[in-house]
Amino acid sequence: MSAIDAARFQADLLAWYDRSARDLPWRIPPDSGRRADPYRVWLSEIMLQQTTVAAVIPYFEGFTQRWPTVEALAQAPEEDVLSAWAGLGYYARARNLIACARAVAAAGGRFPQDEAGLRTLPGIGAYTAAAIAAIAFGEGATVVDGNIERVMARLHAVETPMPQAKAQLRAHAAALTPVRRPGDYAQALMDLGAGICRPRAPACLACPVRTHCDAAGNAPERFPVKAARAPRPARHGIAYWLTHEGDVLLTRRPGKGLLGGMTSFPTSDFLDERPSPVLAQAPGANWRILPVPVEHGFTHFSLTLAIAHADISGRPRPAGLWRSQGELESAGLPTLFKKVARAGLAALKEDA
Ligand code: SF4
């Protein structure tokens, strides 16, 4: 592992960024002397957690058209924000987004201007605080996410496996962080990680910092070295498709926990074993399992949902969010329950 000349590294990376920066709706052009709007930087960084740029752009544009300032977002009803977020996943982010917008609005509509102050806000962890501090406020904060860890591991050919290597990679990132143009530098590293130093098939020949890199031409895909992974546990559950005179019963999930506050089909708990189909709101309903189980991967487990169908037309219907089948696509369902809606509709159409 060789030491990198930080000044030369920064100059090479920034010169490339000046030529090749991605044009993204939350960015300002490189070296423009202007600062990006903290609200837009914050919103984009929260949306980008665990989510691709391509998936985020339409959501970012929708949010900023509808709620152009942090005060406007703070005043929005929670259901509207959660519905607008539907499909983007990791819904705790949306609930924290509302809490954070309200905290900032209550403090006069201005975000704290440094990393430490930003970290006190709901949903803002070390990475996001550093990114906002660097990009919106020009603080020389060290920004480290999974992409930047990968770049650092390759530049220094770090043989320590993850996650033990994290502190080492952060120290490498800190040693390279500039005082001048820290926001452009952070975004340049993000672009490098996304487009050149990709997880698979890194484009070393096109890389602006290859002369600084210990892994170039030396099996770069090996880095960061991964520890052996335990398999994700499998869980099972039931989504209830209860119909009444052509309408389908939906519900709003409890505010805390998995997919908290989101619109969904009623479900059983998600268990290690397959649960049996009983829905307390519809005693005596004649449940039938549709032949279209839905598979979905969460971070900590994989889920198989059976869809249980029963029709209670002609009987009193329980209270709940009843929607016609045609309204399911626009009901603000998160991805898991969109899959249920599509699978259930297809299976019932086959039956008809
Ligand atoms: S030379 Fe290759 S491995 Fe090294 S930083 Fe560039 S793309 Fe990544």
mmCIF file of C-alpha atoms and ligand atoms in Angstrom:
data_model
loop_
_atom_site.group_PDB
_atom_site.id
_atom_site.type_symbol
_atom_site.label_atom_id
_atom_site.label_comp_id
_atom_site.label_asym_id
_atom_site.label_seq_id
_atom_site.Cartn_x
_atom_site.Cartn_y
_atom_site.Cartn_z
ATOM 1 C CA MET A 1 0.000 0.000 0.000
ATOM 2 C CA SER A 2 1.508 3.329 -1.039
ATOM 3 C CA ALA A 3 0.736 6.829 0.288
ATOM 4 C CA ILE A 4 -1.264 9.035 -2.044
ATOM 5 C CA ASP A 5 -0.288 12.634 -2.773
ATOM 6 C CA ALA A 6 -3.530 14.240 -1.585
ATOM 7 C CA ALA A 7 -3.110 17.513 -3.508
ATOM 8 C CA ARG A 8 -2.473 15.756 -6.821
ATOM 9 C CA PHE A 9 -5.271 13.301 -6.211
ATOM 10 C CA GLN A 10 -7.745 16.122 -5.496
ATOM 11 C CA ALA A 11 -6.596 18.090 -8.550
ATOM 12 C CA ASP A 12 -6.966 15.072 -10.873
ATOM 13 C CA LEU A 13 -10.384 14.165 -9.488
ATOM 14 C CA LEU A 14 -11.731 17.728 -9.581
ATOM 15 C CA ALA A 15 -10.436 18.347 -13.125
ATOM 16 C CA TRP A 16 -12.355 15.242 -14.230
ATOM 17 C CA TYR A 17 -15.445 16.367 -12.316
ATOM 18 C CA ASP A 18 -15.303 19.779 -13.991
ATOM 19 C CA ARG A 19 -15.456 18.004 -17.366
ATOM 20 C CA SER A 20 -17.786 15.132 -16.553
ATOM 21 C CA ALA A 21 -20.062 15.909 -13.572
ATOM 22 C CA ARG A 22 -23.461 14.278 -13.797
ATOM 23 C CA ASP A 23 -26.244 16.787 -14.374
ATOM 24 C CA LEU A 24 -28.652 16.030 -11.505
ATOM 25 C CA PRO A 25 -31.676 18.099 -10.484
ATOM 26 C CA TRP A 26 -30.369 18.771 -6.944
ATOM 27 C CA ARG A 27 -26.925 19.887 -8.105
ATOM 28 C CA ILE A 28 -25.405 23.165 -9.160
ATOM 29 C CA PRO A 29 -22.688 23.104 -11.863
ATOM 30 C CA PRO A 30 -19.116 22.416 -10.671
ATOM 31 C CA ASP A 31 -16.919 25.298 -9.455
ATOM 32 C CA SER A 32 -19.770 27.777 -10.020
ATOM 33 C CA GLY A 33 -18.983 29.651 -6.805
ATOM 34 C CA ARG A 34 -22.596 29.114 -5.693
ATOM 35 C CA ARG A 35 -23.858 26.861 -2.939
ATOM 36 C CA ALA A 36 -26.585 24.299 -3.461
ATOM 37 C CA ASP A 37 -29.919 24.753 -1.632
ATOM 38 C CA PRO A 38 -29.653 22.796 1.686
ATOM 39 C CA TYR A 39 -33.292 21.668 1.402
ATOM 40 C CA ARG A 40 -32.696 20.099 -2.020
ATOM 41 C CA VAL A 41 -29.379 18.554 -0.956
ATOM 42 C CA TRP A 42 -30.953 17.095 2.191
ATOM 43 C CA LEU A 43 -34.005 15.746 0.327
ATOM 44 C CA SER A 44 -31.854 14.149 -2.377
ATOM 45 C CA GLU A 45 -29.459 12.581 0.120
ATOM 46 C CA ILE A 46 -32.301 11.028 2.145
ATOM 47 C CA MET A 47 -33.910 9.680 -1.044
ATOM 48 C CA LEU A 48 -30.571 8.332 -2.331
ATOM 49 C CA GLN A 49 -29.956 6.169 0.744
ATOM 50 C CA GLN A 50 -30.072 2.546 -0.544
ATOM 51 C CA THR A 51 -31.709 3.805 -3.765
ATOM 52 C CA THR A 52 -30.377 4.472 -7.260
ATOM 53 C CA VAL A 53 -30.155 7.930 -8.829
ATOM 54 C CA ALA A 54 -32.446 6.845 -11.678
ATOM 55 C CA ALA A 55 -35.159 5.764 -9.215
ATOM 56 C CA VAL A 56 -34.805 8.934 -7.136
ATOM 57 C CA ILE A 57 -35.017 11.596 -9.883
ATOM 58 C CA PRO A 58 -38.812 11.403 -10.536
ATOM 59 C CA TYR A 59 -39.545 11.323 -6.794
ATOM 60 C CA PHE A 60 -37.235 14.277 -6.175
ATOM 61 C CA GLU A 61 -38.902 16.269 -8.930
ATOM 62 C CA GLY A 62 -42.375 15.358 -7.684
ATOM 63 C CA PHE A 63 -41.548 16.329 -4.092
ATOM 64 C CA THR A 64 -39.893 19.644 -4.957
ATOM 65 C CA GLN A 65 -42.718 20.667 -7.302
ATOM 66 C CA ARG A 66 -45.305 19.878 -4.669
ATOM 67 C CA TRP A 67 -43.299 21.078 -1.624
ATOM 68 C CA PRO A 68 -40.675 23.573 -2.871
ATOM 69 C CA THR A 69 -39.383 24.523 0.583
ATOM 70 C CA VAL A 70 -38.750 22.763 3.870
ATOM 71 C CA GLU A 71 -41.565 24.813 5.436
ATOM 72 C CA ALA A 72 -44.020 23.582 2.776
ATOM 73 C CA LEU A 73 -42.992 19.980 3.433
ATOM 74 C CA ALA A 74 -43.299 20.521 7.190
ATOM 75 C CA GLN A 75 -46.922 21.607 6.750
ATOM 76 C CA ALA A 76 -47.918 18.673 4.537
ATOM 77 C CA PRO A 77 -50.222 15.996 6.020
ATOM 78 C CA GLU A 78 -48.241 12.877 6.891
ATOM 79 C CA GLU A 79 -50.457 10.627 4.691
ATOM 80 C CA ASP A 80 -49.723 12.812 1.648
ATOM 81 C CA VAL A 81 -45.961 12.546 2.167
ATOM 82 C CA LEU A 82 -46.101 8.790 2.761
ATOM 83 C CA SER A 83 -48.254 8.323 -0.357
ATOM 84 C CA ALA A 84 -45.859 10.436 -2.435
ATOM 85 C CA TRP A 85 -42.979 8.298 -1.094
ATOM 86 C CA ALA A 86 -44.722 4.996 -1.931
ATOM 87 C CA GLY A 87 -42.525 2.804 -4.135
ATOM 88 C CA LEU A 88 -39.222 4.339 -3.016
ATOM 89 C CA GLY A 89 -38.832 1.830 -0.141
ATOM 90 C CA TYR A 90 -37.224 2.031 3.304
ATOM 91 C CA TYR A 91 -40.217 3.879 4.677
ATOM 92 C CA ALA A 92 -38.621 4.865 7.985
ATOM 93 C CA ARG A 93 -36.867 7.479 5.828
ATOM 94 C CA ALA A 94 -40.204 9.097 4.928
ATOM 95 C CA ARG A 95 -41.331 9.298 8.547
ATOM 96 C CA ASN A 96 -37.964 10.788 9.537
ATOM 97 C CA LEU A 97 -38.217 13.172 6.585
ATOM 98 C CA ILE A 98 -41.431 14.634 7.988
ATOM 99 C CA ALA A 99 -39.992 14.808 11.527
ATOM 100 C CA CYS A 100 -36.838 16.513 10.245
ATOM 101 C CA ALA A 101 -38.745 19.023 8.070
ATOM 102 C CA ARG A 102 -40.885 19.944 11.071
ATOM 103 C CA ALA A 103 -37.826 20.344 13.322
ATOM 104 C CA VAL A 104 -36.120 22.618 10.769
ATOM 105 C CA ALA A 105 -39.303 24.645 10.179
ATOM 106 C CA ALA A 106 -39.765 25.045 13.948
ATOM 107 C CA ALA A 107 -36.214 26.451 14.131
ATOM 108 C CA GLY A 108 -37.028 29.161 11.565
ATOM 109 C CA GLY A 109 -36.633 27.136 8.354
ATOM 110 C CA ARG A 110 -32.815 27.101 8.355
ATOM 111 C CA PHE A 111 -30.815 23.894 8.495
ATOM 112 C CA PRO A 112 -27.873 23.805 10.941
ATOM 113 C CA GLN A 113 -24.793 24.786 8.934
ATOM 114 C CA ASP A 114 -22.278 22.228 10.182
ATOM 115 C CA GLU A 115 -21.932 18.479 10.435
ATOM 116 C CA ALA A 116 -22.410 18.331 14.221
ATOM 117 C CA GLY A 117 -25.600 20.425 14.128
ATOM 118 C CA LEU A 118 -27.029 18.447 11.206
ATOM 119 C CA ARG A 119 -26.496 15.175 13.070
ATOM 120 C CA THR A 120 -28.942 16.264 15.776
ATOM 121 C CA LEU A 121 -31.834 16.156 13.255
ATOM 122 C CA PRO A 122 -34.094 13.088 12.810
ATOM 123 C CA GLY A 123 -32.932 10.667 10.112
ATOM 124 C CA ILE A 124 -29.570 12.400 9.526
ATOM 125 C CA GLY A 125 -26.678 10.044 10.225
ATOM 126 C CA ALA A 126 -22.934 10.505 9.814
ATOM 127 C CA TYR A 127 -22.880 10.169 6.026
ATOM 128 C CA THR A 128 -25.832 12.460 5.321
ATOM 129 C CA ALA A 129 -24.636 15.134 7.764
ATOM 130 C CA ALA A 130 -21.197 15.176 6.151
ATOM 131 C CA ALA A 131 -22.664 15.272 2.631
ATOM 132 C CA ILE A 132 -24.991 18.205 3.397
ATOM 133 C CA ALA A 133 -22.248 20.063 5.316
ATOM 134 C CA ALA A 134 -19.835 19.689 2.398
ATOM 135 C CA ILE A 135 -22.233 20.264 -0.516
ATOM 136 C CA ALA A 136 -24.557 22.936 0.894
ATOM 137 C CA PHE A 137 -22.269 24.705 3.379
ATOM 138 C CA GLY A 138 -18.727 24.165 2.052
ATOM 139 C CA GLU A 139 -17.465 22.440 5.224
ATOM 140 C CA GLY A 140 -14.425 20.190 4.717
ATOM 141 C CA ALA A 141 -16.379 17.205 6.061
ATOM 142 C CA THR A 142 -15.306 13.660 5.199
ATOM 143 C CA VAL A 143 -18.133 11.993 3.300
ATOM 144 C CA VAL A 144 -18.087 8.182 3.397
ATOM 145 C CA ASP A 145 -20.755 5.862 2.023
ATOM 146 C CA GLY A 146 -20.525 2.400 0.490
ATOM 147 C CA ASN A 147 -19.362 3.753 -2.885
ATOM 148 C CA ILE A 148 -16.623 5.851 -1.330
ATOM 149 C CA GLU A 149 -15.533 2.938 0.889
ATOM 150 C CA ARG A 150 -15.143 0.865 -2.263
ATOM 151 C CA VAL A 151 -13.038 3.550 -3.954
ATOM 152 C CA MET A 152 -10.817 3.932 -0.856
ATOM 153 C CA ALA A 153 -10.402 0.163 -0.480
ATOM 154 C CA ARG A 154 -9.230 -0.052 -4.100
ATOM 155 C CA LEU A 155 -6.996 3.023 -4.077
ATOM 156 C CA HIS A 156 -5.123 1.581 -1.090
ATOM 157 C CA ALA A 157 -5.649 -2.146 -1.884
ATOM 158 C CA VAL A 158 -6.926 -2.682 1.664
ATOM 159 C CA GLU A 159 -6.785 -6.380 2.508
ATOM 160 C CA THR A 160 -8.698 -6.126 5.824
ATOM 161 C CA PRO A 161 -12.201 -7.550 5.225
ATOM 162 C CA MET A 162 -15.383 -5.549 5.752
ATOM 163 C CA PRO A 163 -16.755 -4.464 8.118
ATOM 164 C CA GLN A 164 -13.517 -4.380 10.167
ATOM 165 C CA ALA A 165 -11.925 -2.210 7.466
ATOM 166 C CA LYS A 166 -14.427 0.636 7.933
ATOM 167 C CA ALA A 167 -12.327 2.739 10.334
ATOM 168 C CA GLN A 168 -9.274 2.329 8.086
ATOM 169 C CA LEU A 169 -11.245 3.372 5.005
ATOM 170 C CA ARG A 170 -12.636 6.420 6.806
ATOM 171 C CA ALA A 171 -9.104 7.433 7.801
ATOM 172 C CA HIS A 172 -7.990 7.111 4.162
ATOM 173 C CA ALA A 173 -10.971 9.211 3.049
ATOM 174 C CA ALA A 174 -10.229 11.861 5.686
ATOM 175 C CA ALA A 175 -6.588 12.100 4.596
ATOM 176 C CA LEU A 176 -7.705 12.937 1.036
ATOM 177 C CA THR A 177 -10.542 15.386 1.847
ATOM 178 C CA PRO A 178 -9.715 18.908 0.656
ATOM 179 C CA VAL A 179 -10.385 22.226 2.351
ATOM 180 C CA ARG A 180 -11.120 23.873 -1.003
ATOM 181 C CA ARG A 181 -14.242 22.776 -2.954
ATOM 182 C CA PRO A 182 -15.182 19.988 -0.487
ATOM 183 C CA GLY A 183 -18.717 19.774 -1.928
ATOM 184 C CA ASP A 184 -17.523 19.292 -5.506
ATOM 185 C CA TYR A 185 -14.906 16.836 -4.261
ATOM 186 C CA ALA A 186 -17.526 14.753 -2.403
ATOM 187 C CA GLN A 187 -19.787 14.716 -5.465
ATOM 188 C CA ALA A 188 -16.829 13.850 -7.696
ATOM 189 C CA LEU A 189 -16.079 10.812 -5.523
ATOM 190 C CA MET A 190 -19.763 9.848 -5.660
ATOM 191 C CA ASP A 191 -19.713 10.085 -9.463
ATOM 192 C CA LEU A 192 -16.473 8.128 -9.628
ATOM 193 C CA GLY A 193 -17.941 5.340 -7.463
ATOM 194 C CA ALA A 194 -21.189 5.257 -9.438
ATOM 195 C CA GLY A 195 -19.847 5.435 -12.993
ATOM 196 C CA ILE A 196 -16.170 4.426 -13.124
ATOM 197 C CA CYS A 197 -15.116 2.560 -9.987
ATOM 198 C CA ARG A 198 -18.276 0.425 -10.148
ATOM 199 C CA PRO A 199 -18.737 -2.644 -7.959
ATOM 200 C CA ARG A 200 -18.344 -4.876 -11.037
ATOM 201 C CA ALA A 201 -16.143 -4.216 -14.046
ATOM 202 C CA PRO A 202 -14.559 -0.943 -12.887
ATOM 203 C CA ALA A 203 -13.449 1.162 -15.867
ATOM 204 C CA CYS A 204 -9.833 1.595 -14.753
ATOM 205 C CA LEU A 205 -8.640 2.695 -18.199
ATOM 206 C CA ALA A 206 -11.053 5.659 -18.097
ATOM 207 C CA CYS A 207 -10.365 6.448 -14.439
ATOM 208 C CA PRO A 208 -9.005 9.936 -13.669
ATOM 209 C CA VAL A 209 -7.177 8.717 -10.539
ATOM 210 C CA ARG A 210 -5.711 5.454 -11.832
ATOM 211 C CA THR A 211 -2.145 6.703 -11.392
ATOM 212 C CA HIS A 212 -2.855 6.935 -7.643
ATOM 213 C CA CYS A 213 -4.509 3.519 -7.387
ATOM 214 C CA ASP A 214 -2.907 0.357 -5.992
ATOM 215 C CA ALA A 215 -5.684 -1.870 -7.348
ATOM 216 C CA ALA A 216 -5.578 -0.679 -10.990
ATOM 217 C CA GLY A 217 -4.575 -3.698 -13.089
ATOM 218 C CA ASN A 218 -4.460 -5.773 -9.901
ATOM 219 C CA ALA A 219 -7.922 -7.427 -9.730
ATOM 220 C CA PRO A 220 -9.718 -4.310 -8.416
ATOM 221 C CA GLU A 221 -13.035 -6.160 -8.035
ATOM 222 C CA ARG A 222 -11.504 -8.023 -5.106
ATOM 223 C CA PHE A 223 -11.796 -4.841 -3.025
ATOM 224 C CA PRO A 224 -13.316 -4.185 -0.599
ATOM 225 C CA VAL A 225 -12.567 -7.671 0.689
ATOM 226 C CA LYS A 226 -15.804 -9.197 1.899
ATOM 227 C CA ALA A 227 -16.328 -11.273 5.031
ATOM 228 C CA ALA A 228 -18.321 -14.510 4.539
ATOM 229 C CA ARG A 229 -22.039 -13.657 4.718
ATOM 230 C CA ALA A 230 -24.707 -15.500 6.723
ATOM 231 C CA PRO A 231 -27.742 -16.264 4.524
ATOM 232 C CA ARG A 232 -30.794 -14.014 4.990
ATOM 233 C CA PRO A 233 -33.479 -15.729 7.087
ATOM 234 C CA ALA A 234 -36.740 -16.575 5.290
ATOM 235 C CA ARG A 235 -40.081 -15.445 6.705
ATOM 236 C CA HIS A 236 -43.647 -16.185 5.686
ATOM 237 C CA GLY A 237 -46.906 -14.312 5.944
ATOM 238 C CA ILE A 238 -50.356 -13.909 4.491
ATOM 239 C CA ALA A 239 -51.827 -10.902 2.681
ATOM 240 C CA TYR A 240 -55.613 -10.895 2.954
ATOM 241 C CA TRP A 241 -57.576 -10.038 -0.177
ATOM 242 C CA LEU A 242 -61.056 -9.533 1.220
ATOM 243 C CA THR A 243 -63.672 -8.461 -1.330
ATOM 244 C CA HIS A 244 -67.135 -7.034 -0.881
ATOM 245 C CA GLU A 245 -69.320 -6.143 -3.862
ATOM 246 C CA GLY A 246 -66.157 -5.714 -5.991
ATOM 247 C CA ASP A 247 -64.255 -3.558 -3.459
ATOM 248 C CA VAL A 248 -61.038 -4.684 -1.742
ATOM 249 C CA LEU A 249 -60.148 -4.067 1.914
ATOM 250 C CA LEU A 250 -56.936 -2.115 2.552
ATOM 251 C CA THR A 251 -55.565 -0.838 5.836
ATOM 252 C CA ARG A 252 -52.975 1.584 7.178
ATOM 253 C CA ARG A 253 -50.121 -0.114 8.998
ATOM 254 C CA PRO A 254 -49.204 0.953 12.542
ATOM 255 C CA GLY A 255 -46.885 3.980 12.631
ATOM 256 C CA LYS A 256 -43.924 2.054 14.039
ATOM 257 C CA GLY A 257 -42.263 -1.016 12.562
ATOM 258 C CA LEU A 258 -41.864 -2.465 9.091
ATOM 259 C CA LEU A 259 -43.556 -0.273 6.422
ATOM 260 C CA GLY A 260 -44.966 1.793 9.308
ATOM 261 C CA GLY A 261 -47.778 4.186 8.385
ATOM 262 C CA MET A 262 -48.031 2.871 4.809
ATOM 263 C CA THR A 263 -51.214 1.734 3.083
ATOM 264 C CA SER A 264 -51.289 -2.047 2.686
ATOM 265 C CA PHE A 265 -53.438 -5.110 2.450
ATOM 266 C CA PRO A 266 -54.196 -6.537 5.914
ATOM 267 C CA THR A 267 -51.534 -9.133 6.723
ATOM 268 C CA SER A 268 -50.662 -11.748 9.289
ATOM 269 C CA ASP A 269 -47.437 -11.317 11.249
ATOM 270 C CA PHE A 270 -44.313 -12.263 9.294
ATOM 271 C CA LEU A 271 -43.151 -15.532 10.889
ATOM 272 C CA ASP A 272 -40.582 -18.301 10.505
ATOM 273 C CA GLU A 273 -43.434 -20.761 9.734
ATOM 274 C CA ARG A 274 -46.370 -20.310 7.368
ATOM 275 C CA PRO A 275 -49.311 -18.869 9.357
ATOM 276 C CA SER A 276 -52.874 -20.094 8.775
ATOM 277 C CA PRO A 277 -55.334 -17.782 7.016
ATOM 278 C CA VAL A 278 -57.534 -16.100 9.622
ATOM 279 C CA LEU A 279 -58.397 -12.414 9.580
ATOM 280 C CA ALA A 280 -59.987 -11.169 12.810
ATOM 281 C CA GLN A 281 -62.005 -8.471 10.969
ATOM 282 C CA ALA A 282 -63.821 -11.103 8.848
ATOM 283 C CA PRO A 283 -64.873 -13.998 11.109
ATOM 284 C CA GLY A 284 -66.264 -16.999 9.230
ATOM 285 C CA ALA A 285 -64.979 -15.860 5.814
ATOM 286 C CA ASN A 286 -64.174 -18.734 3.502
ATOM 287 C CA TRP A 287 -60.454 -18.228 2.798
ATOM 288 C CA ARG A 288 -58.780 -19.682 -0.265
ATOM 289 C CA ILE A 289 -55.078 -19.361 -1.006
ATOM 290 C CA LEU A 290 -54.445 -17.990 -4.516
ATOM 291 C CA PRO A 291 -51.736 -19.850 -6.473
ATOM 292 C CA VAL A 292 -49.485 -16.751 -6.744
ATOM 293 C CA PRO A 293 -47.200 -16.317 -3.720
ATOM 294 C CA VAL A 294 -45.267 -13.033 -3.708
ATOM 295 C CA GLU A 295 -41.535 -12.933 -2.957
ATOM 296 C CA HIS A 296 -39.873 -9.806 -1.590
ATOM 297 C CA GLY A 297 -36.426 -9.094 -0.151
ATOM 298 C CA PHE A 298 -35.969 -6.845 2.875
ATOM 299 C CA THR A 299 -32.536 -5.958 4.228
ATOM 300 C CA HIS A 300 -32.693 -8.463 7.081
ATOM 301 C CA PHE A 301 -34.960 -11.203 5.751
ATOM 302 C CA SER A 302 -36.681 -12.474 2.643
ATOM 303 C CA LEU A 303 -40.450 -12.693 2.721
ATOM 304 C CA THR A 304 -42.895 -15.012 0.973
ATOM 305 C CA LEU A 305 -46.463 -13.756 1.172
ATOM 306 C CA ALA A 306 -49.336 -16.071 0.339
ATOM 307 C CA ILE A 307 -52.464 -14.262 -0.829
ATOM 308 C CA ALA A 308 -55.654 -15.448 0.879
ATOM 309 C CA HIS A 309 -58.875 -14.489 -0.886
ATOM 310 C CA ALA A 310 -62.404 -14.436 0.504
ATOM 311 C CA ASP A 311 -65.546 -12.693 -0.677
ATOM 312 C CA ILE A 312 -68.134 -11.439 1.816
ATOM 313 C CA SER A 313 -70.554 -9.793 -0.635
ATOM 314 C CA GLY A 314 -74.084 -9.699 0.807
ATOM 315 C CA ARG A 315 -72.795 -9.611 4.387
ATOM 316 C CA PRO A 316 -71.990 -6.549 6.532
ATOM 317 C CA ARG A 317 -68.496 -5.331 5.696
ATOM 318 C CA PRO A 318 -65.909 -4.450 8.348
ATOM 319 C CA ALA A 319 -64.617 -0.879 8.653
ATOM 320 C CA GLY A 320 -61.441 -0.117 6.721
ATOM 321 C CA LEU A 321 -60.057 1.504 3.587
ATOM 322 C CA TRP A 322 -62.229 -0.067 0.888
ATOM 323 C CA ARG A 323 -61.026 0.551 -2.655
ATOM 324 C CA SER A 324 -62.263 -0.659 -6.014
ATOM 325 C CA GLN A 325 -59.891 -3.033 -7.807
ATOM 326 C CA GLY A 326 -59.217 -0.328 -10.397
ATOM 327 C CA GLU A 327 -57.974 2.029 -7.664
ATOM 328 C CA LEU A 328 -55.308 -0.313 -6.299
ATOM 329 C CA GLU A 329 -52.505 0.976 -8.583
ATOM 330 C CA SER A 330 -53.012 4.545 -7.348
ATOM 331 C CA ALA A 331 -53.681 3.689 -3.698
ATOM 332 C CA GLY A 332 -50.145 4.634 -2.528
ATOM 333 C CA LEU A 333 -49.114 1.018 -1.879
ATOM 334 C CA PRO A 334 -45.413 0.333 -1.234
ATOM 335 C CA THR A 335 -43.646 -2.040 -3.632
ATOM 336 C CA LEU A 336 -44.369 -5.215 -1.642
ATOM 337 C CA PHE A 337 -48.117 -4.569 -1.738
ATOM 338 C CA LYS A 338 -48.059 -3.412 -5.352
ATOM 339 C CA LYS A 339 -46.688 -6.874 -6.108
ATOM 340 C CA VAL A 340 -49.553 -8.374 -4.090
ATOM 341 C CA ALA A 341 -52.093 -6.230 -5.968
ATOM 342 C CA ARG A 342 -50.764 -7.258 -9.384
ATOM 343 C CA ALA A 343 -50.471 -10.954 -8.487
ATOM 344 C CA GLY A 344 -53.935 -11.023 -6.886
ATOM 345 C CA LEU A 345 -55.614 -9.255 -9.808
ATOM 346 C CA ALA A 346 -53.956 -11.625 -12.284
ATOM 347 C CA ALA A 347 -55.013 -14.734 -10.315
ATOM 348 C CA LEU A 348 -58.618 -13.544 -9.913
ATOM 349 C CA LYS A 349 -58.813 -12.683 -13.626
ATOM 350 C CA GLU A 350 -57.720 -16.250 -14.452
ATOM 351 C CA ASP A 351 -60.542 -17.516 -12.194
ATOM 352 C CA ALA A 352 -63.197 -15.316 -13.803
HETATM 353 S S1 SF4 B 1 -8.146 2.753 -11.167
HETATM 354 FE FE1 SF4 B 1 -9.825 1.300 -11.202
HETATM 355 S S2 SF4 B 1 -9.932 0.457 -9.152
HETATM 356 FE FE2 SF4 B 1 -8.663 2.292 -9.026
HETATM 357 S S3 SF4 B 1 -10.064 3.916 -8.424
HETATM 358 FE FE3 SF4 B 1 -9.975 3.943 -10.647
HETATM 359 S S4 SF4 B 1 -11.650 2.579 -11.355
HETATM 360 FE FE4 SF4 B 1 -11.305 2.209 -9.164
#
